[in-house]
Amino acid sequence: MNPVRLIVTFAVAFLVAACTAGPGASGLVSPSPSATSPATPSATPPNAPYLVRLTTRWTIGPEAAFGQLPVLVIGPDRTMIIPGPVPAIYPGPLVNPLIGRFVSAAGLARIIAEARALGLAGGGSFAPDTVAPGAPVTTIELWLDGRLVILTGDAEARIVCIRAPCDPAPGTPAAFGAFARHLADLAAWMP
């Protein structure tokens, strides 16, 4: 057997085994539950894979969108994961870098309060009726009151501000756009 093919086969088998082994099998020590005290905002189910997820997809085929990562994921342990910087060279990296940061219980409560204040707690679509080919569509998924709320729309939707205050009306595409921009840049919105 070709040595390169043998090495690739072992590498793939190792990755599959590492991915399917489950938590704790990697040898990494997880912090104790008392150290992190994960919050369960609004009665999040214990088996929820995430608390908040922000995804931007372009209206392209699924095969072209396969490698796209979510813009932001806040896991059940309140770890925020965002894609890291990638050099603009061809070919790109085999594995995209990810950056993790802890979100406090107060920070998560602030995200939920912002969704409610902007009239987005009921979910729904804030996208125009027709979307141009290749246009981005943003999806926000978050747990509120024990149910998964899914919001879709245009993250760039803004209001035309004539006089201050320039706050979008609750439940509008502009409110969705403001919330999506806040989530996409949590470090600036909520340091």
Tab-separated table of C-alpha atoms in Angstrom:
chain	number	residue	atom	x	y	z
A	1	MET	CA	0.000	0.000	0.000
A	2	ASN	CA	1.200	3.508	-0.788
A	3	PRO	CA	2.711	5.122	2.385
A	4	VAL	CA	0.874	8.399	1.785
A	5	ARG	CA	-2.454	6.589	1.453
A	6	LEU	CA	-1.695	4.633	4.657
A	7	ILE	CA	-0.945	7.833	6.606
A	8	VAL	CA	-4.094	9.520	5.310
A	9	THR	CA	-6.168	6.449	6.227
A	10	PHE	CA	-4.820	6.457	9.794
A	11	ALA	CA	-5.343	10.211	10.116
A	12	VAL	CA	-8.968	9.949	8.971
A	13	ALA	CA	-9.594	6.996	11.313
A	14	PHE	CA	-8.087	8.951	14.207
A	15	LEU	CA	-10.241	12.000	13.471
A	16	VAL	CA	-13.408	9.909	13.204
A	17	ALA	CA	-12.613	8.150	16.478
A	18	ALA	CA	-11.863	11.446	18.221
A	19	CYS	CA	-15.078	13.027	16.970
A	20	THR	CA	-17.296	10.106	17.956
A	21	ALA	CA	-15.675	9.297	21.302
A	22	GLY	CA	-17.810	11.796	23.194
A	23	PRO	CA	-16.997	14.384	25.834
A	24	GLY	CA	-14.130	13.748	28.164
A	25	ALA	CA	-12.526	11.139	25.899
A	26	SER	CA	-9.924	13.564	24.591
A	27	GLY	CA	-8.148	13.772	27.933
A	28	LEU	CA	-9.003	17.409	28.361
A	29	VAL	CA	-10.268	18.283	31.802
A	30	SER	CA	-13.607	20.051	31.837
A	31	PRO	CA	-14.278	22.640	34.512
A	32	SER	CA	-16.569	21.455	37.258
A	33	PRO	CA	-20.230	22.477	36.985
A	34	SER	CA	-19.917	24.557	40.146
A	35	ALA	CA	-17.032	26.542	38.627
A	36	THR	CA	-18.946	27.589	35.552
A	37	SER	CA	-22.515	27.443	36.896
A	38	PRO	CA	-24.130	27.433	33.454
A	39	ALA	CA	-27.300	29.439	33.314
A	40	THR	CA	-30.459	28.056	31.837
A	41	PRO	CA	-32.076	31.224	30.556
A	42	SER	CA	-35.783	30.992	30.001
A	43	ALA	CA	-35.941	27.256	30.731
A	44	THR	CA	-33.534	26.038	28.045
A	45	PRO	CA	-33.892	22.258	27.555
A	46	PRO	CA	-30.919	20.367	29.044
A	47	ASN	CA	-30.094	18.716	25.711
A	48	ALA	CA	-30.008	21.952	23.674
A	49	PRO	CA	-26.837	21.995	21.530
A	50	TYR	CA	-26.609	25.797	21.772
A	51	LEU	CA	-28.276	28.768	23.435
A	52	VAL	CA	-27.799	31.280	20.609
A	53	ARG	CA	-26.668	30.760	17.008
A	54	LEU	CA	-26.227	33.412	14.299
A	55	THR	CA	-25.778	32.152	10.748
A	56	THR	CA	-25.457	34.062	7.487
A	57	ARG	CA	-26.038	32.092	4.316
A	58	TRP	CA	-25.969	33.241	0.742
A	59	THR	CA	-28.657	32.038	-1.616
A	60	ILE	CA	-26.316	29.597	-3.288
A	61	GLY	CA	-26.432	25.841	-3.625
A	62	PRO	CA	-25.788	23.633	-0.586
A	63	GLU	CA	-22.592	22.244	-2.061
A	64	ALA	CA	-21.099	25.763	-2.221
A	65	ALA	CA	-22.265	26.605	1.306
A	66	PHE	CA	-20.940	23.401	2.895
A	67	GLY	CA	-17.859	24.957	4.491
A	68	GLN	CA	-19.543	28.085	5.838
A	69	LEU	CA	-19.397	28.374	9.613
A	70	PRO	CA	-21.923	30.180	11.810
A	71	VAL	CA	-20.992	33.772	12.607
A	72	LEU	CA	-21.554	33.110	16.329
A	73	VAL	CA	-22.543	30.196	18.560
A	74	ILE	CA	-23.081	30.390	22.311
A	75	GLY	CA	-23.033	26.861	23.677
A	76	PRO	CA	-24.898	25.477	26.683
A	77	ASP	CA	-21.873	26.228	28.892
A	78	ARG	CA	-22.027	29.902	27.737
A	79	THR	CA	-18.877	29.620	25.636
A	80	MET	CA	-19.128	31.925	22.641
A	81	ILE	CA	-17.414	30.514	19.545
A	82	ILE	CA	-16.654	32.655	16.509
A	83	PRO	CA	-14.559	31.940	13.404
A	84	GLY	CA	-11.015	33.229	13.621
A	85	PRO	CA	-9.056	35.113	10.974
A	86	VAL	CA	-8.038	33.229	7.852
A	87	PRO	CA	-5.281	34.356	5.492
A	88	ALA	CA	-6.625	35.379	2.102
A	89	ILE	CA	-4.556	32.909	0.130
A	90	TYR	CA	-5.351	29.946	-2.054
A	91	PRO	CA	-5.709	27.242	-0.977
A	92	GLY	CA	-7.211	28.222	2.337
A	93	PRO	CA	-6.575	26.330	5.557
A	94	LEU	CA	-7.808	22.763	5.889
A	95	VAL	CA	-9.421	23.595	9.247
A	96	ASN	CA	-10.774	27.049	10.050
A	97	PRO	CA	-9.549	28.510	13.340
A	98	LEU	CA	-12.147	29.098	16.037
A	99	ILE	CA	-11.997	31.582	18.904
A	100	GLY	CA	-13.798	30.921	22.182
A	101	ARG	CA	-14.801	33.360	24.889
A	102	PHE	CA	-16.962	33.001	27.983
A	103	VAL	CA	-20.268	34.902	28.208
A	104	SER	CA	-21.489	35.643	31.728
A	105	ALA	CA	-25.018	34.893	32.892
A	106	ALA	CA	-25.671	38.658	32.952
A	107	GLY	CA	-24.432	38.937	29.369
A	108	LEU	CA	-26.716	36.138	28.211
A	109	ALA	CA	-29.619	37.749	30.048
A	110	ARG	CA	-28.813	41.015	28.266
A	111	ILE	CA	-28.950	39.288	24.868
A	112	ILE	CA	-32.368	37.805	25.705
A	113	ALA	CA	-33.617	41.161	27.048
A	114	GLU	CA	-32.481	42.864	23.825
A	115	ALA	CA	-34.406	40.323	21.725
A	116	ARG	CA	-37.531	40.950	23.775
A	117	ALA	CA	-37.111	44.753	23.724
A	118	LEU	CA	-36.791	44.705	19.931
A	119	GLY	CA	-40.008	42.681	19.604
A	120	LEU	CA	-38.248	39.595	18.273
A	121	ALA	CA	-39.306	37.088	20.962
A	122	GLY	CA	-42.062	35.644	18.773
A	123	GLY	CA	-39.746	34.629	15.935
A	124	GLY	CA	-40.634	34.975	12.277
A	125	SER	CA	-39.255	36.228	9.011
A	126	PHE	CA	-38.049	39.779	8.553
A	127	ALA	CA	-36.713	39.164	5.050
A	128	PRO	CA	-38.192	40.730	1.932
A	129	ASP	CA	-40.591	38.567	-0.075
A	130	THR	CA	-38.067	38.062	-2.853
A	131	VAL	CA	-34.364	37.606	-2.277
A	132	ALA	CA	-31.940	38.275	-5.112
A	133	PRO	CA	-29.667	35.376	-6.113
A	134	GLY	CA	-26.496	35.517	-4.062
A	135	ALA	CA	-27.972	37.851	-1.424
A	136	PRO	CA	-27.182	36.992	2.202
A	137	VAL	CA	-29.939	35.728	4.484
A	138	THR	CA	-29.262	35.843	8.213
A	139	THR	CA	-30.788	33.376	10.663
A	140	ILE	CA	-30.788	33.844	14.430
A	141	GLU	CA	-31.798	30.946	16.640
A	142	LEU	CA	-32.168	31.389	20.405
A	143	TRP	CA	-33.975	29.715	23.258
A	144	LEU	CA	-36.738	31.799	24.856
A	145	ASP	CA	-39.282	30.522	27.360
A	146	GLY	CA	-38.398	26.886	26.729
A	147	ARG	CA	-38.801	27.035	22.946
A	148	LEU	CA	-36.455	27.611	20.052
A	149	VAL	CA	-37.175	30.962	18.397
A	150	ILE	CA	-35.997	31.247	14.793
A	151	LEU	CA	-35.629	34.661	13.159
A	152	THR	CA	-34.639	35.225	9.533
A	153	GLY	CA	-33.965	38.430	7.690
A	154	ASP	CA	-31.421	40.882	6.363
A	155	ALA	CA	-28.720	41.782	8.876
A	156	GLU	CA	-28.078	45.022	7.009
A	157	ALA	CA	-31.652	46.327	7.354
A	158	ARG	CA	-31.487	49.795	8.903
A	159	ILE	CA	-33.803	52.689	9.637
A	160	VAL	CA	-33.541	56.092	8.045
A	161	CYS	CA	-32.836	58.310	11.026
A	162	ILE	CA	-33.902	61.942	10.800
A	163	ARG	CA	-33.885	62.863	14.504
A	164	ALA	CA	-32.429	61.198	17.568
A	165	PRO	CA	-33.092	58.767	19.142
A	166	CYS	CA	-32.505	56.436	16.238
A	167	ASP	CA	-33.980	53.271	17.709
A	168	PRO	CA	-35.770	50.891	15.340
A	169	ALA	CA	-39.435	50.142	15.966
A	170	PRO	CA	-39.939	46.758	17.682
A	171	GLY	CA	-40.755	43.831	15.420
A	172	THR	CA	-39.485	45.444	12.213
A	173	PRO	CA	-36.755	44.396	9.758
A	174	ALA	CA	-34.641	47.262	11.138
A	175	ALA	CA	-34.985	45.819	14.658
A	176	PHE	CA	-33.862	42.432	13.321
A	177	GLY	CA	-30.887	44.082	11.602
A	178	ALA	CA	-29.865	45.907	14.794
A	179	PHE	CA	-30.064	42.696	16.833
A	180	ALA	CA	-28.073	40.722	14.242
A	181	ARG	CA	-25.360	43.391	14.169
A	182	HIS	CA	-25.180	43.392	17.988
A	183	LEU	CA	-24.768	39.611	18.043
A	184	ALA	CA	-22.164	39.647	15.267
A	185	ASP	CA	-20.011	42.066	17.286
A	186	LEU	CA	-20.680	41.133	20.922
A	187	ALA	CA	-17.245	42.359	22.019
A	188	ALA	CA	-18.082	45.930	20.984
A	189	TRP	CA	-21.723	45.834	22.070
A	190	MET	CA	-21.172	44.086	25.389
A	191	PRO	CA	-17.520	44.166	26.458
